[in-house]
Short mmCIF file of C-alpha atoms in Angstrom, two decimals:
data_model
loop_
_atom_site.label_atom_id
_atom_site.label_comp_id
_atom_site.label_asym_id
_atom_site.label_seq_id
_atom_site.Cartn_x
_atom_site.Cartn_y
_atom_site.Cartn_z
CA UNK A 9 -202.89 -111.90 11.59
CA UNK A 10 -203.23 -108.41 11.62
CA UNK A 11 -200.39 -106.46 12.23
CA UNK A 12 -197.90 -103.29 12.03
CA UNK A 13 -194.21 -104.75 11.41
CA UNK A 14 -191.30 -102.77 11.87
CA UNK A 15 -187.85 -103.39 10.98
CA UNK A 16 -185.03 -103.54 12.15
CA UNK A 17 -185.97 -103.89 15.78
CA UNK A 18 -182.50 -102.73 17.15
CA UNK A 19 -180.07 -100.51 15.35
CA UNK A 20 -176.85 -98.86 16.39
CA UNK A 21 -175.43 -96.68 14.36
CA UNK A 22 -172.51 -93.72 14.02
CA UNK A 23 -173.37 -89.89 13.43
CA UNK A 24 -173.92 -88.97 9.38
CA UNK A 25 -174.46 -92.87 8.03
CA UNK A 26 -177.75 -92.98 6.35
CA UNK A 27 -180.50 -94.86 7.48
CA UNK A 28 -184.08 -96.17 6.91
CA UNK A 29 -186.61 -97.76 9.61
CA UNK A 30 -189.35 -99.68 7.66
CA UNK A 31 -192.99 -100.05 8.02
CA UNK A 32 -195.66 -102.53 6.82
CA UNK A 33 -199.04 -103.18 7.75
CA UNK A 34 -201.56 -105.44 6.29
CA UNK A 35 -204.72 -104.19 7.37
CA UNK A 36 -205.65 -101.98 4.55
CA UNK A 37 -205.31 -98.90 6.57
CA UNK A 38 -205.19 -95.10 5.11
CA UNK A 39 -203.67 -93.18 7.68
CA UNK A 40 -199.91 -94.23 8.98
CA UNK A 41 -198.04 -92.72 11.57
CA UNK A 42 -194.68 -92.52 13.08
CA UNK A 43 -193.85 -91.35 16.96
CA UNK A 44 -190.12 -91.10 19.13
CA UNK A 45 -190.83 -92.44 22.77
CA UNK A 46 -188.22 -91.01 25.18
CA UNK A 47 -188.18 -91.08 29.01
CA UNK A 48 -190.71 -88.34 30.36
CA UNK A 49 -191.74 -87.16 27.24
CA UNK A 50 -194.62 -89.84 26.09
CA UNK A 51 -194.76 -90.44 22.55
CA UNK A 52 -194.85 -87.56 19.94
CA UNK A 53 -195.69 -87.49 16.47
CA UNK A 54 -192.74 -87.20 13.99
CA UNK A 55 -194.91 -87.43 10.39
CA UNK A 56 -197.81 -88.74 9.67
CA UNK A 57 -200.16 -89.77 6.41
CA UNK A 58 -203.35 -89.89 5.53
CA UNK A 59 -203.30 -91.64 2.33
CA UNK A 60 -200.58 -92.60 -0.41
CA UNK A 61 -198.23 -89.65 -1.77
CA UNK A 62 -200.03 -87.24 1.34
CA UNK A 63 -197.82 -86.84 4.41
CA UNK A 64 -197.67 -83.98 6.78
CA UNK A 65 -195.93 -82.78 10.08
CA UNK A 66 -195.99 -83.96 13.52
CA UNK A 67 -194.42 -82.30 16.13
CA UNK A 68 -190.86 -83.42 15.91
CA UNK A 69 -190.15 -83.94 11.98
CA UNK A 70 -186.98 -82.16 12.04
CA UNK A 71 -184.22 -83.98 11.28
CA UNK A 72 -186.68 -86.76 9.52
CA UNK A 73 -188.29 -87.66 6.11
CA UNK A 74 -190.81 -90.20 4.95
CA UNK A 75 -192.55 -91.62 2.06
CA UNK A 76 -195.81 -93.28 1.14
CA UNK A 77 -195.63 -94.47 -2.48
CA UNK A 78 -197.99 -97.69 -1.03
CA UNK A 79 -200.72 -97.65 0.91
CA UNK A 80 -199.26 -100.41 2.91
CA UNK A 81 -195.61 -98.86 3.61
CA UNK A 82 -194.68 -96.10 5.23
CA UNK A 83 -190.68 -95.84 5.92
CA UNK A 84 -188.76 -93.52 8.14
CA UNK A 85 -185.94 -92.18 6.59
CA UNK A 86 -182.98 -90.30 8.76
CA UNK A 87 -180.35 -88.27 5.80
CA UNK A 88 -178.02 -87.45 8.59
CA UNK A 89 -178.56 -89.36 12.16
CA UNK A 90 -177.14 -87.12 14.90
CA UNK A 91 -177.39 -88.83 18.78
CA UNK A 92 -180.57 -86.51 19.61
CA UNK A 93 -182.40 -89.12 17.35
CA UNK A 94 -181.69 -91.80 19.80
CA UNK A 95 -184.69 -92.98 20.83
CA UNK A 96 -187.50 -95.57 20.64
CA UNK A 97 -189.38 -95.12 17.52
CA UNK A 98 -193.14 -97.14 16.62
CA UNK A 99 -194.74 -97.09 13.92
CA UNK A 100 -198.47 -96.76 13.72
CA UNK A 101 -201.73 -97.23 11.15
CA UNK A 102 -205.61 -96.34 11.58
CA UNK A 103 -208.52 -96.84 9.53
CA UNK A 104 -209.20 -93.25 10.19
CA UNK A 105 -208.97 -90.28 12.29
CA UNK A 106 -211.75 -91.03 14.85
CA UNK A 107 -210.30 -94.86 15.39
CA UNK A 108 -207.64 -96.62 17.31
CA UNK A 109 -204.08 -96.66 16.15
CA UNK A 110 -202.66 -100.07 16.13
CA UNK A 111 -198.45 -99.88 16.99
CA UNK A 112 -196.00 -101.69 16.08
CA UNK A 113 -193.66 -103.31 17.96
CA UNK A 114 -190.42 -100.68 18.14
CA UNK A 115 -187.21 -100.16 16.76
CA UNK A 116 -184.46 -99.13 19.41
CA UNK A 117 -182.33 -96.46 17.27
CA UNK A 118 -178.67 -95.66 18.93
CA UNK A 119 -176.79 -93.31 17.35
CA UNK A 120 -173.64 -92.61 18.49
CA UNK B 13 -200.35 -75.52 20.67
CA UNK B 14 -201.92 -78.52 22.06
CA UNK B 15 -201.04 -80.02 24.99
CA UNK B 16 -201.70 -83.10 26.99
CA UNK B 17 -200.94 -83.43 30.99
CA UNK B 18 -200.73 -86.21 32.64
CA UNK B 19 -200.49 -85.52 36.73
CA UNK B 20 -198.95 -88.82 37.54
CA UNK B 21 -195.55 -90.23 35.96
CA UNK B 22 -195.13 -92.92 38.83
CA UNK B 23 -198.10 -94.48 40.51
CA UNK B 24 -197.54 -97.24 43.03
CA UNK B 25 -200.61 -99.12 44.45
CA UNK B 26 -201.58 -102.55 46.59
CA UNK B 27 -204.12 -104.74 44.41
CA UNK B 28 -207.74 -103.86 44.99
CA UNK B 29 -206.67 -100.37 46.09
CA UNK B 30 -208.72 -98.07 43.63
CA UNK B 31 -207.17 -96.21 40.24
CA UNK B 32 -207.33 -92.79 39.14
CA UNK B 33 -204.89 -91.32 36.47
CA UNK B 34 -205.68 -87.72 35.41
CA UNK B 35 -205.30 -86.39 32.15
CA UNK B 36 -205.81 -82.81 31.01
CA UNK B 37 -205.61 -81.30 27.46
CA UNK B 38 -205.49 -78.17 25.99
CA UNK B 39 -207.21 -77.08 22.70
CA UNK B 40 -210.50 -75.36 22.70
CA UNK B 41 -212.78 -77.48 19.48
CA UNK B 42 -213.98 -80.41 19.16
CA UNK B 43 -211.46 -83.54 20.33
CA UNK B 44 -211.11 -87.00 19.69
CA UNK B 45 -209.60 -88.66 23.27
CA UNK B 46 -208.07 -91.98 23.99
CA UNK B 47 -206.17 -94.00 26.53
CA UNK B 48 -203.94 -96.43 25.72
CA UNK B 49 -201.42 -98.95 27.66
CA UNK B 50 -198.37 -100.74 27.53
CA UNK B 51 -197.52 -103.88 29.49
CA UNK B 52 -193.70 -104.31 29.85
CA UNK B 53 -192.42 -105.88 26.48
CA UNK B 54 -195.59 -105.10 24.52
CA UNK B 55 -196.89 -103.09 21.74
CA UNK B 56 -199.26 -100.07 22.82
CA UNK B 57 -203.28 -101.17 23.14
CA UNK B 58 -206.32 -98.95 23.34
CA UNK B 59 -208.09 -98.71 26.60
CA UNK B 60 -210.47 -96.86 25.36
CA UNK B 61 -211.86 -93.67 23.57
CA UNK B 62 -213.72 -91.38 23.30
CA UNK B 63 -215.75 -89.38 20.28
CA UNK B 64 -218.99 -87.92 21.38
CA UNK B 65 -222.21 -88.89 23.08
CA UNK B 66 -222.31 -90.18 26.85
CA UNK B 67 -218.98 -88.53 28.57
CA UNK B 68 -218.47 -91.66 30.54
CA UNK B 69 -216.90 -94.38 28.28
CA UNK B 70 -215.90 -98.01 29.13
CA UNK B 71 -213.22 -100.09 27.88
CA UNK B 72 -211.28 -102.97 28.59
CA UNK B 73 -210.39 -104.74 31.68
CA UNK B 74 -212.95 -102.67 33.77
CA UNK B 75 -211.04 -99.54 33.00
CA UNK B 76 -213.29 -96.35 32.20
CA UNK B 77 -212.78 -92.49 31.54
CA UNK B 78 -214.80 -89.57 32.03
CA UNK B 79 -214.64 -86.61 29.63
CA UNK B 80 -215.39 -83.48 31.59
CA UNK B 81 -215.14 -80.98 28.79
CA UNK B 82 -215.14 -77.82 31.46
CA UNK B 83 -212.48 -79.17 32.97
CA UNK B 84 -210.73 -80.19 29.57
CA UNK B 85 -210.30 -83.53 31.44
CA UNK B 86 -210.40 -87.26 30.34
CA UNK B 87 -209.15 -88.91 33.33
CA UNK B 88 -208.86 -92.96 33.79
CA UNK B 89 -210.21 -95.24 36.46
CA UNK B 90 -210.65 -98.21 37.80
CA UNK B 91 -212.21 -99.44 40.99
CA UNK B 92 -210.01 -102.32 41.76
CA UNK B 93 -206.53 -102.95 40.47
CA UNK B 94 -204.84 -106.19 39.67
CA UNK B 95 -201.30 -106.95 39.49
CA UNK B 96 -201.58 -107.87 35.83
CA UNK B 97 -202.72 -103.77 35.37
CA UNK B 98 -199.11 -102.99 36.26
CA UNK B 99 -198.04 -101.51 32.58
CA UNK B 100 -197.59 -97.56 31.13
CA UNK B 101 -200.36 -95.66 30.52
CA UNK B 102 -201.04 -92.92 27.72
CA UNK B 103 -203.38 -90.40 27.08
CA UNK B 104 -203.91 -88.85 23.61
CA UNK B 105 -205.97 -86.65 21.78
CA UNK B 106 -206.72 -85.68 18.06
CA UNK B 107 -207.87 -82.49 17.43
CA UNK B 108 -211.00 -82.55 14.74
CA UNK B 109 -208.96 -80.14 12.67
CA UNK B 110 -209.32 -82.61 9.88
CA UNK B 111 -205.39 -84.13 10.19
CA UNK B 112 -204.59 -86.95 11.76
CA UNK B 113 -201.99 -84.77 14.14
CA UNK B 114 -202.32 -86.80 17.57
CA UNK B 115 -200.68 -85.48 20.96
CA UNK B 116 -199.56 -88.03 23.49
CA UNK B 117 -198.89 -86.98 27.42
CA UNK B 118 -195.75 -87.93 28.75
CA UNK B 119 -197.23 -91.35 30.27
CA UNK B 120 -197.82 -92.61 34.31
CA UNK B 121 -195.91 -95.86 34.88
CA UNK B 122 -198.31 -97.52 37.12
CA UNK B 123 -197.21 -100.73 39.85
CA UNK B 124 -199.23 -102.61 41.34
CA UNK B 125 -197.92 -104.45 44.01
CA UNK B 126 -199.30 -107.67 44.81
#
């Protein structure tokens, strides 16, 4: 089946600890995104990649790194969590810039 | 900077009443617009998009948008709602700029009471 996974789907965690949210999808797709969802605000665009080893700014990277050392993962990486970054956080992957994103299913980051 | 509008954040109708979300950008070029949805406890979906040609696109579940590029508008409809339609709805656009930079509105939480 083809699919965006996430993982872990719920995380709490304290202010300074380290963390990574993963992301896998098995469609073969080039570009990879990742997006905070938080009450009146809609989604907005944190990083995003259009291949492996290119990644570029969103709107909202501060505070945020990523990776793409495989075409097929695409981890979010927070150095230093502070409780701004709580939020609800998807992952997505297109086959290019004119198509459809497909999401992933979430990952509820607390930080407190 | 670009910017997406979305007129509505809470939308309450009666099945069969009829559905109009507006959505307005901002960003002079060429755009790439789409409309997608989220049911309660699901992943986002695409509606629908739209890339060039005829401004009036159709997509799923009888939903359709027109482009009105004067207007910078891509707003959603849909003649007849269902209670099943009651769900989040998001417009986006992606600015031909050659990135993959996408701008989502802040959503309209749509219920349709049955």
């Amino acid at each position: 089946e083809a699919q965006v996974t996430q993982n872990p789907r719920y995380l709490i965690t304290v202010t300074g600890k380290k963390l990574t949210v993963t992301c896998s999808q098995n469609m073969n797709h080039e570009y990879m995104s990742w997006y905070r969802q938080d009450p009146g605000l809609g989604l907005r665009q944190i990083y995003y990649s259009m291949n492996v080893e290119v990644t570029d700014k969103g709107d909202v990277p501060e505070g945020y790194k990523v990776s793409r050392k495989e075409k097929r993962n695409f981890p979010l990486i927070l150095e230093s969590p502070s409780p701004n970054q709580t939020s609800l956080y998807f992952c997505a992957s297109s086959s290019g810039i004119y198509n459809e994103q497909f999401f992933g299913p979430g990952t509820r980051l607390t930080v407190l | 900077a670009q910017s997406v509008s979305q007129h509505n954040h809470h939308v309450i109708l009666s099945e069969a009443a009829s559905l109009e979300l507006g959505c307005n950008y901002s960003y002079g070029g060429t755009v790439n617009l789409f409309w997608y949805v989220q049911y309660p406890g699901q992943h986002l979906q695409l509606l629908l998009k739209y890339f060039s040609g005829d401004p009036l696109v159709k997509g799923i579940k009888g939903f359709e948008a027109e482009f009105i590029k004067s207007k910078f508008s891509f707003n959603l409809r849909k003649p007849s709602v269902q209670w099943s339609d009651t769900a989040e709805y998001f417009c986006a656009v992606n600015a031909d700029t050659g990135g993959f930079k996408t701008i989502f509105g802040a959503g309209t939480r749509l219920f349709v009471k049955a």
